[in-house]
Amino acid sequence: MYCGDSRGTDIDHFEPVTFAPLRTFEWPNHLLACSSCNSNAKRDSFPCNVNGSPLLIDPTRDEPSEHLALAFSEGEYAGTTSKGWKTIEVFQLNRMDLKVGRTLAFARCKSMLRDYLRLEATGQIREAADTRLALEGQPFADVLHAMYRVAHLPGAAAVLGGANVLKLLIRWQEDR
């Protein structure tokens, strides 16, 4: 739920038991997390502002893209809000394994989008559909979603793999 690496092995109490013991057994407070995010990074950390509002992105309530921006070539997140910066810090979202994983996912996304276009153009509809499913279900799906979000920006074609890839991303985004 936090790093997007899809190695979820732990159940994290978003609001830690030590902070909110009455939420211990509430389902919305249980989030799938990898052990790095849960046990090594966050632990019982739950920073709040002076009003008591959480300073971490709650993936069940917040849209992460409103707080985070991804630099594709580095695989690194930057915060666009205080919640974004604090979430990056607490969950260590820019640790090296995640940055490498996101960079590789970006290359995979561009390649699979080109494959999809080629398959679609040659009438291989079933294979194209399978490619789309594989693309949408891969680890670091946050990279594909970040590509959707920037597809409308000037110069996006140069970054995302060309004009045809850009048109495809925009078409898929409109389908969603």
JSON list of C-alpha atoms in Angstrom, two decimals:
[
{"chain": "A", "resi": 1, "resn": "MET", "atom": "CA", "xyz": [0.00, 0.00, 0.00]},
{"chain": "A", "resi": 2, "resn": "TYR", "atom": "CA", "xyz": [2.95, 2.33, 0.44]},
{"chain": "A", "resi": 3, "resn": "CYS", "atom": "CA", "xyz": [5.95, 1.59, -1.77]},
{"chain": "A", "resi": 4, "resn": "GLY", "atom": "CA", "xyz": [4.14, -0.18, -4.64]},
{"chain": "A", "resi": 5, "resn": "ASP", "atom": "CA", "xyz": [6.68, -2.99, -4.82]},
{"chain": "A", "resi": 6, "resn": "SER", "atom": "CA", "xyz": [3.98, -5.69, -4.47]},
{"chain": "A", "resi": 7, "resn": "ARG", "atom": "CA", "xyz": [6.00, -7.67, -1.92]},
{"chain": "A", "resi": 8, "resn": "GLY", "atom": "CA", "xyz": [3.27, -7.29, 0.68]},
{"chain": "A", "resi": 9, "resn": "THR", "atom": "CA", "xyz": [3.88, -9.76, 3.48]},
{"chain": "A", "resi": 10, "resn": "ASP", "atom": "CA", "xyz": [2.75, -7.80, 6.55]},
{"chain": "A", "resi": 11, "resn": "ILE", "atom": "CA", "xyz": [-0.44, -6.28, 7.84]},
{"chain": "A", "resi": 12, "resn": "ASP", "atom": "CA", "xyz": [0.21, -2.72, 8.93]},
{"chain": "A", "resi": 13, "resn": "HIS", "atom": "CA", "xyz": [-2.01, -0.87, 11.36]},
{"chain": "A", "resi": 14, "resn": "PHE", "atom": "CA", "xyz": [-2.09, 2.49, 9.56]},
{"chain": "A", "resi": 15, "resn": "GLU", "atom": "CA", "xyz": [-2.82, 4.14, 12.88]},
{"chain": "A", "resi": 16, "resn": "PRO", "atom": "CA", "xyz": [-0.49, 2.14, 15.16]},
{"chain": "A", "resi": 17, "resn": "VAL", "atom": "CA", "xyz": [-1.96, 0.24, 18.08]},
{"chain": "A", "resi": 18, "resn": "THR", "atom": "CA", "xyz": [0.10, 2.39, 20.47]},
{"chain": "A", "resi": 19, "resn": "PHE", "atom": "CA", "xyz": [-1.47, 5.53, 18.97]},
{"chain": "A", "resi": 20, "resn": "ALA", "atom": "CA", "xyz": [-5.06, 4.29, 18.48]},
{"chain": "A", "resi": 21, "resn": "PRO", "atom": "CA", "xyz": [-5.70, 1.07, 20.43]},
{"chain": "A", "resi": 22, "resn": "LEU", "atom": "CA", "xyz": [-9.44, 1.21, 19.69]},
{"chain": "A", "resi": 23, "resn": "ARG", "atom": "CA", "xyz": [-8.69, 0.85, 15.95]},
{"chain": "A", "resi": 24, "resn": "THR", "atom": "CA", "xyz": [-6.69, -2.35, 16.46]},
{"chain": "A", "resi": 25, "resn": "PHE", "atom": "CA", "xyz": [-9.38, -4.57, 14.91]},
{"chain": "A", "resi": 26, "resn": "GLU", "atom": "CA", "xyz": [-10.96, -2.13, 12.45]},
{"chain": "A", "resi": 27, "resn": "TRP", "atom": "CA", "xyz": [-10.59, -3.44, 8.88]},
{"chain": "A", "resi": 28, "resn": "PRO", "atom": "CA", "xyz": [-9.97, -0.03, 7.29]},
{"chain": "A", "resi": 29, "resn": "ASN", "atom": "CA", "xyz": [-6.96, 0.35, 9.59]},
{"chain": "A", "resi": 30, "resn": "HIS", "atom": "CA", "xyz": [-5.35, -2.88, 8.28]},
{"chain": "A", "resi": 31, "resn": "LEU", "atom": "CA", "xyz": [-3.23, -2.36, 5.17]},
{"chain": "A", "resi": 32, "resn": "LEU", "atom": "CA", "xyz": [-1.04, -4.79, 3.26]},
{"chain": "A", "resi": 33, "resn": "ALA", "atom": "CA", "xyz": [2.57, -3.64, 3.39]},
{"chain": "A", "resi": 34, "resn": "CYS", "atom": "CA", "xyz": [5.99, -5.06, 2.70]},
{"chain": "A", "resi": 35, "resn": "SER", "atom": "CA", "xyz": [8.16, -5.77, 5.72]},
{"chain": "A", "resi": 36, "resn": "SER", "atom": "CA", "xyz": [10.55, -2.98, 4.76]},
{"chain": "A", "resi": 37, "resn": "CYS", "atom": "CA", "xyz": [7.82, -0.35, 4.92]},
{"chain": "A", "resi": 38, "resn": "ASN", "atom": "CA", "xyz": [6.06, -1.82, 7.94]},
{"chain": "A", "resi": 39, "resn": "SER", "atom": "CA", "xyz": [8.73, -3.26, 10.22]},
{"chain": "A", "resi": 40, "resn": "ASN", "atom": "CA", "xyz": [11.88, -1.44, 9.18]},
{"chain": "A", "resi": 41, "resn": "ALA", "atom": "CA", "xyz": [10.60, 2.01, 8.25]},
{"chain": "A", "resi": 42, "resn": "LYS", "atom": "CA", "xyz": [7.26, 3.00, 9.77]},
{"chain": "A", "resi": 43, "resn": "ARG", "atom": "CA", "xyz": [7.05, 0.81, 12.87]},
{"chain": "A", "resi": 44, "resn": "ASP", "atom": "CA", "xyz": [4.96, 2.84, 15.37]},
{"chain": "A", "resi": 45, "resn": "SER", "atom": "CA", "xyz": [5.63, 6.17, 13.69]},
{"chain": "A", "resi": 46, "resn": "PHE", "atom": "CA", "xyz": [2.49, 8.23, 13.07]},
{"chain": "A", "resi": 47, "resn": "PRO", "atom": "CA", "xyz": [3.35, 11.91, 12.72]},
{"chain": "A", "resi": 48, "resn": "CYS", "atom": "CA", "xyz": [0.49, 14.38, 13.06]},
{"chain": "A", "resi": 49, "resn": "ASN", "atom": "CA", "xyz": [0.22, 18.13, 12.62]},
{"chain": "A", "resi": 50, "resn": "VAL", "atom": "CA", "xyz": [-0.63, 20.52, 15.46]},
{"chain": "A", "resi": 51, "resn": "ASN", "atom": "CA", "xyz": [-4.35, 19.83, 14.94]},
{"chain": "A", "resi": 52, "resn": "GLY", "atom": "CA", "xyz": [-3.83, 16.08, 15.33]},
{"chain": "A", "resi": 53, "resn": "SER", "atom": "CA", "xyz": [-4.39, 15.27, 11.65]},
{"chain": "A", "resi": 54, "resn": "PRO", "atom": "CA", "xyz": [-2.11, 12.54, 10.25]},
{"chain": "A", "resi": 55, "resn": "LEU", "atom": "CA", "xyz": [0.81, 13.70, 8.13]},
{"chain": "A", "resi": 56, "resn": "LEU", "atom": "CA", "xyz": [0.99, 10.38, 6.29]},
{"chain": "A", "resi": 57, "resn": "ILE", "atom": "CA", "xyz": [-0.86, 9.61, 3.09]},
{"chain": "A", "resi": 58, "resn": "ASP", "atom": "CA", "xyz": [-3.69, 7.23, 3.95]},
{"chain": "A", "resi": 59, "resn": "PRO", "atom": "CA", "xyz": [-4.06, 5.06, 0.81]},
{"chain": "A", "resi": 60, "resn": "THR", "atom": "CA", "xyz": [-7.67, 4.27, 1.78]},
{"chain": "A", "resi": 61, "resn": "ARG", "atom": "CA", "xyz": [-8.66, 7.95, 1.85]},
{"chain": "A", "resi": 62, "resn": "ASP", "atom": "CA", "xyz": [-6.06, 10.04, 0.03]},
{"chain": "A", "resi": 63, "resn": "GLU", "atom": "CA", "xyz": [-5.07, 10.07, -3.63]},
{"chain": "A", "resi": 64, "resn": "PRO", "atom": "CA", "xyz": [-1.27, 9.64, -3.43]},
{"chain": "A", "resi": 65, "resn": "SER", "atom": "CA", "xyz": [-0.73, 11.55, -6.69]},
{"chain": "A", "resi": 66, "resn": "GLU", "atom": "CA", "xyz": [-2.04, 14.68, -4.98]},
{"chain": "A", "resi": 67, "resn": "HIS", "atom": "CA", "xyz": [0.95, 14.50, -2.63]},
{"chain": "A", "resi": 68, "resn": "LEU", "atom": "CA", "xyz": [3.72, 12.80, -4.63]},
{"chain": "A", "resi": 69, "resn": "ALA", "atom": "CA", "xyz": [5.45, 13.35, -7.97]},
{"chain": "A", "resi": 70, "resn": "LEU", "atom": "CA", "xyz": [7.59, 10.68, -9.63]},
{"chain": "A", "resi": 71, "resn": "ALA", "atom": "CA", "xyz": [10.78, 11.44, -11.52]},
{"chain": "A", "resi": 72, "resn": "PHE", "atom": "CA", "xyz": [10.75, 8.58, -14.04]},
{"chain": "A", "resi": 73, "resn": "SER", "atom": "CA", "xyz": [14.44, 8.54, -14.94]},
{"chain": "A", "resi": 74, "resn": "GLU", "atom": "CA", "xyz": [15.55, 8.31, -11.30]},
{"chain": "A", "resi": 75, "resn": "GLY", "atom": "CA", "xyz": [12.59, 6.34, -9.95]},
{"chain": "A", "resi": 76, "resn": "GLU", "atom": "CA", "xyz": [12.46, 8.85, -7.11]},
{"chain": "A", "resi": 77, "resn": "TYR", "atom": "CA", "xyz": [9.49, 10.49, -5.45]},
{"chain": "A", "resi": 78, "resn": "ALA", "atom": "CA", "xyz": [9.32, 14.12, -4.41]},
{"chain": "A", "resi": 79, "resn": "GLY", "atom": "CA", "xyz": [6.65, 15.46, -2.13]},
{"chain": "A", "resi": 80, "resn": "THR", "atom": "CA", "xyz": [4.30, 18.10, -3.45]},
{"chain": "A", "resi": 81, "resn": "THR", "atom": "CA", "xyz": [2.70, 18.59, -0.02]},
{"chain": "A", "resi": 82, "resn": "SER", "atom": "CA", "xyz": [3.83, 18.20, 3.58]},
{"chain": "A", "resi": 83, "resn": "LYS", "atom": "CA", "xyz": [1.95, 14.87, 3.66]},
{"chain": "A", "resi": 84, "resn": "GLY", "atom": "CA", "xyz": [3.93, 13.73, 0.64]},
{"chain": "A", "resi": 85, "resn": "TRP", "atom": "CA", "xyz": [7.30, 14.67, 2.11]},
{"chain": "A", "resi": 86, "resn": "LYS", "atom": "CA", "xyz": [6.51, 13.09, 5.48]},
{"chain": "A", "resi": 87, "resn": "THR", "atom": "CA", "xyz": [5.26, 9.89, 3.81]},
{"chain": "A", "resi": 88, "resn": "ILE", "atom": "CA", "xyz": [8.48, 9.64, 1.77]},
{"chain": "A", "resi": 89, "resn": "GLU", "atom": "CA", "xyz": [10.51, 10.11, 4.94]},
{"chain": "A", "resi": 90, "resn": "VAL", "atom": "CA", "xyz": [8.60, 7.71, 7.21]},
{"chain": "A", "resi": 91, "resn": "PHE", "atom": "CA", "xyz": [8.24, 4.87, 4.68]},
{"chain": "A", "resi": 92, "resn": "GLN", "atom": "CA", "xyz": [11.68, 5.51, 3.15]},
{"chain": "A", "resi": 93, "resn": "LEU", "atom": "CA", "xyz": [10.08, 5.54, -0.30]},
{"chain": "A", "resi": 94, "resn": "ASN", "atom": "CA", "xyz": [13.31, 6.57, -2.00]},
{"chain": "A", "resi": 95, "resn": "ARG", "atom": "CA", "xyz": [15.43, 3.69, -0.76]},
{"chain": "A", "resi": 96, "resn": "MET", "atom": "CA", "xyz": [17.71, 2.34, -3.48]},
{"chain": "A", "resi": 97, "resn": "ASP", "atom": "CA", "xyz": [15.81, -0.93, -4.20]},
{"chain": "A", "resi": 98, "resn": "LEU", "atom": "CA", "xyz": [12.60, 1.03, -4.82]},
{"chain": "A", "resi": 99, "resn": "LYS", "atom": "CA", "xyz": [14.28, 3.61, -7.03]},
{"chain": "A", "resi": 100, "resn": "VAL", "atom": "CA", "xyz": [15.85, 0.86, -9.15]},
{"chain": "A", "resi": 101, "resn": "GLY", "atom": "CA", "xyz": [12.54, -1.02, -9.30]},
{"chain": "A", "resi": 102, "resn": "ARG", "atom": "CA", "xyz": [10.64, 2.05, -10.47]},
{"chain": "A", "resi": 103, "resn": "THR", "atom": "CA", "xyz": [13.28, 2.89, -13.07]},
{"chain": "A", "resi": 104, "resn": "LEU", "atom": "CA", "xyz": [13.07, -0.64, -14.47]},
{"chain": "A", "resi": 105, "resn": "ALA", "atom": "CA", "xyz": [9.26, -0.53, -14.33]},
{"chain": "A", "resi": 106, "resn": "PHE", "atom": "CA", "xyz": [9.32, 2.66, -16.40]},
{"chain": "A", "resi": 107, "resn": "ALA", "atom": "CA", "xyz": [11.41, 0.94, -19.08]},
{"chain": "A", "resi": 108, "resn": "ARG", "atom": "CA", "xyz": [9.07, -2.09, -18.96]},
{"chain": "A", "resi": 109, "resn": "CYS", "atom": "CA", "xyz": [5.99, 0.12, -19.27]},
{"chain": "A", "resi": 110, "resn": "LYS", "atom": "CA", "xyz": [7.32, 1.90, -22.34]},
{"chain": "A", "resi": 111, "resn": "SER", "atom": "CA", "xyz": [8.29, -1.39, -23.96]},
{"chain": "A", "resi": 112, "resn": "MET", "atom": "CA", "xyz": [4.97, -3.08, -23.19]},
{"chain": "A", "resi": 113, "resn": "LEU", "atom": "CA", "xyz": [3.03, -0.05, -24.46]},
{"chain": "A", "resi": 114, "resn": "ARG", "atom": "CA", "xyz": [4.94, -0.26, -27.76]},
{"chain": "A", "resi": 115, "resn": "ASP", "atom": "CA", "xyz": [4.27, -4.03, -27.87]},
{"chain": "A", "resi": 116, "resn": "TYR", "atom": "CA", "xyz": [0.57, -3.38, -27.30]},
{"chain": "A", "resi": 117, "resn": "LEU", "atom": "CA", "xyz": [0.47, -0.89, -30.17]},
{"chain": "A", "resi": 118, "resn": "ARG", "atom": "CA", "xyz": [2.26, -3.32, -32.51]},
{"chain": "A", "resi": 119, "resn": "LEU", "atom": "CA", "xyz": [-0.06, -6.19, -31.56]},
{"chain": "A", "resi": 120, "resn": "GLU", "atom": "CA", "xyz": [-3.14, -4.03, -31.96]},
{"chain": "A", "resi": 121, "resn": "ALA", "atom": "CA", "xyz": [-1.96, -2.72, -35.35]},
{"chain": "A", "resi": 122, "resn": "THR", "atom": "CA", "xyz": [-1.38, -6.25, -36.64]},
{"chain": "A", "resi": 123, "resn": "GLY", "atom": "CA", "xyz": [-4.79, -7.49, -35.50]},
{"chain": "A", "resi": 124, "resn": "GLN", "atom": "CA", "xyz": [-3.50, -9.61, -32.64]},
{"chain": "A", "resi": 125, "resn": "ILE", "atom": "CA", "xyz": [-6.26, -8.41, -30.34]},
{"chain": "A", "resi": 126, "resn": "ARG", "atom": "CA", "xyz": [-6.08, -11.24, -27.77]},
{"chain": "A", "resi": 127, "resn": "GLU", "atom": "CA", "xyz": [-2.32, -10.83, -27.37]},
{"chain": "A", "resi": 128, "resn": "ALA", "atom": "CA", "xyz": [-2.76, -7.06, -27.10]},
{"chain": "A", "resi": 129, "resn": "ALA", "atom": "CA", "xyz": [-5.36, -7.56, -24.36]},
{"chain": "A", "resi": 130, "resn": "ASP", "atom": "CA", "xyz": [-3.00, -9.94, -22.51]},
{"chain": "A", "resi": 131, "resn": "THR", "atom": "CA", "xyz": [-0.21, -7.39, -22.77]},
{"chain": "A", "resi": 132, "resn": "ARG", "atom": "CA", "xyz": [-2.45, -4.71, -21.29]},
{"chain": "A", "resi": 133, "resn": "LEU", "atom": "CA", "xyz": [-3.41, -6.99, -18.38]},
{"chain": "A", "resi": 134, "resn": "ALA", "atom": "CA", "xyz": [0.24, -7.81, -17.72]},
{"chain": "A", "resi": 135, "resn": "LEU", "atom": "CA", "xyz": [1.15, -4.13, -17.84]},
{"chain": "A", "resi": 136, "resn": "GLU", "atom": "CA", "xyz": [-1.59, -3.11, -15.42]},
{"chain": "A", "resi": 137, "resn": "GLY", "atom": "CA", "xyz": [-0.78, -5.94, -13.00]},
{"chain": "A", "resi": 138, "resn": "GLN", "atom": "CA", "xyz": [2.99, -5.59, -12.81]},
{"chain": "A", "resi": 139, "resn": "PRO", "atom": "CA", "xyz": [4.94, -4.59, -9.70]},
{"chain": "A", "resi": 140, "resn": "PHE", "atom": "CA", "xyz": [5.31, -0.84, -9.33]},
{"chain": "A", "resi": 141, "resn": "ALA", "atom": "CA", "xyz": [1.95, -0.17, -10.97]},
{"chain": "A", "resi": 142, "resn": "ASP", "atom": "CA", "xyz": [2.33, 3.34, -9.54]},
{"chain": "A", "resi": 143, "resn": "VAL", "atom": "CA", "xyz": [4.74, 4.04, -12.42]},
{"chain": "A", "resi": 144, "resn": "LEU", "atom": "CA", "xyz": [2.05, 3.36, -15.04]},
{"chain": "A", "resi": 145, "resn": "HIS", "atom": "CA", "xyz": [-0.41, 5.52, -13.12]},
{"chain": "A", "resi": 146, "resn": "ALA", "atom": "CA", "xyz": [2.15, 8.33, -12.96]},
{"chain": "A", "resi": 147, "resn": "MET", "atom": "CA", "xyz": [2.52, 8.01, -16.74]},
{"chain": "A", "resi": 148, "resn": "TYR", "atom": "CA", "xyz": [-1.25, 8.43, -17.10]},
{"chain": "A", "resi": 149, "resn": "ARG", "atom": "CA", "xyz": [-1.14, 11.58, -14.99]},
{"chain": "A", "resi": 150, "resn": "VAL", "atom": "CA", "xyz": [1.56, 13.33, -17.04]},
{"chain": "A", "resi": 151, "resn": "ALA", "atom": "CA", "xyz": [0.38, 12.21, -20.50]},
{"chain": "A", "resi": 152, "resn": "HIS", "atom": "CA", "xyz": [-1.44, 15.50, -21.12]},
{"chain": "A", "resi": 153, "resn": "LEU", "atom": "CA", "xyz": [1.55, 17.70, -20.26]},
{"chain": "A", "resi": 154, "resn": "PRO", "atom": "CA", "xyz": [3.67, 19.44, -22.93]},
{"chain": "A", "resi": 155, "resn": "GLY", "atom": "CA", "xyz": [6.70, 17.37, -23.90]},
{"chain": "A", "resi": 156, "resn": "ALA", "atom": "CA", "xyz": [5.22, 14.14, -22.48]},
{"chain": "A", "resi": 157, "resn": "ALA", "atom": "CA", "xyz": [5.70, 12.25, -25.75]},
{"chain": "A", "resi": 158, "resn": "ALA", "atom": "CA", "xyz": [9.47, 12.65, -25.52]},
{"chain": "A", "resi": 159, "resn": "VAL", "atom": "CA", "xyz": [9.55, 11.26, -21.98]},
{"chain": "A", "resi": 160, "resn": "LEU", "atom": "CA", "xyz": [6.93, 8.53, -22.29]},
{"chain": "A", "resi": 161, "resn": "GLY", "atom": "CA", "xyz": [8.10, 6.84, -25.47]},
{"chain": "A", "resi": 162, "resn": "GLY", "atom": "CA", "xyz": [6.67, 8.69, -28.44]},
{"chain": "A", "resi": 163, "resn": "ALA", "atom": "CA", "xyz": [3.48, 10.20, -29.80]},
{"chain": "A", "resi": 164, "resn": "ASN", "atom": "CA", "xyz": [1.72, 6.87, -30.35]},
{"chain": "A", "resi": 165, "resn": "VAL", "atom": "CA", "xyz": [2.42, 5.72, -26.80]},
{"chain": "A", "resi": 166, "resn": "LEU", "atom": "CA", "xyz": [1.17, 9.07, -25.56]},
{"chain": "A", "resi": 167, "resn": "LYS", "atom": "CA", "xyz": [-2.08, 8.73, -27.54]},
{"chain": "A", "resi": 168, "resn": "LEU", "atom": "CA", "xyz": [-2.56, 5.21, -26.16]},
{"chain": "A", "resi": 169, "resn": "LEU", "atom": "CA", "xyz": [-2.07, 6.37, -22.57]},
{"chain": "A", "resi": 170, "resn": "ILE", "atom": "CA", "xyz": [-4.59, 9.16, -23.06]},
{"chain": "A", "resi": 171, "resn": "ARG", "atom": "CA", "xyz": [-7.07, 6.73, -24.66]},
{"chain": "A", "resi": 172, "resn": "TRP", "atom": "CA", "xyz": [-6.71, 4.25, -21.80]},
{"chain": "A", "resi": 173, "resn": "GLN", "atom": "CA", "xyz": [-7.04, 7.00, -19.23]},
{"chain": "A", "resi": 174, "resn": "GLU", "atom": "CA", "xyz": [-10.31, 8.11, -20.83]},
{"chain": "A", "resi": 175, "resn": "ASP", "atom": "CA", "xyz": [-11.53, 4.49, -20.74]},
{"chain": "A", "resi": 176, "resn": "ARG", "atom": "CA", "xyz": [-11.01, 4.30, -16.98]}
]
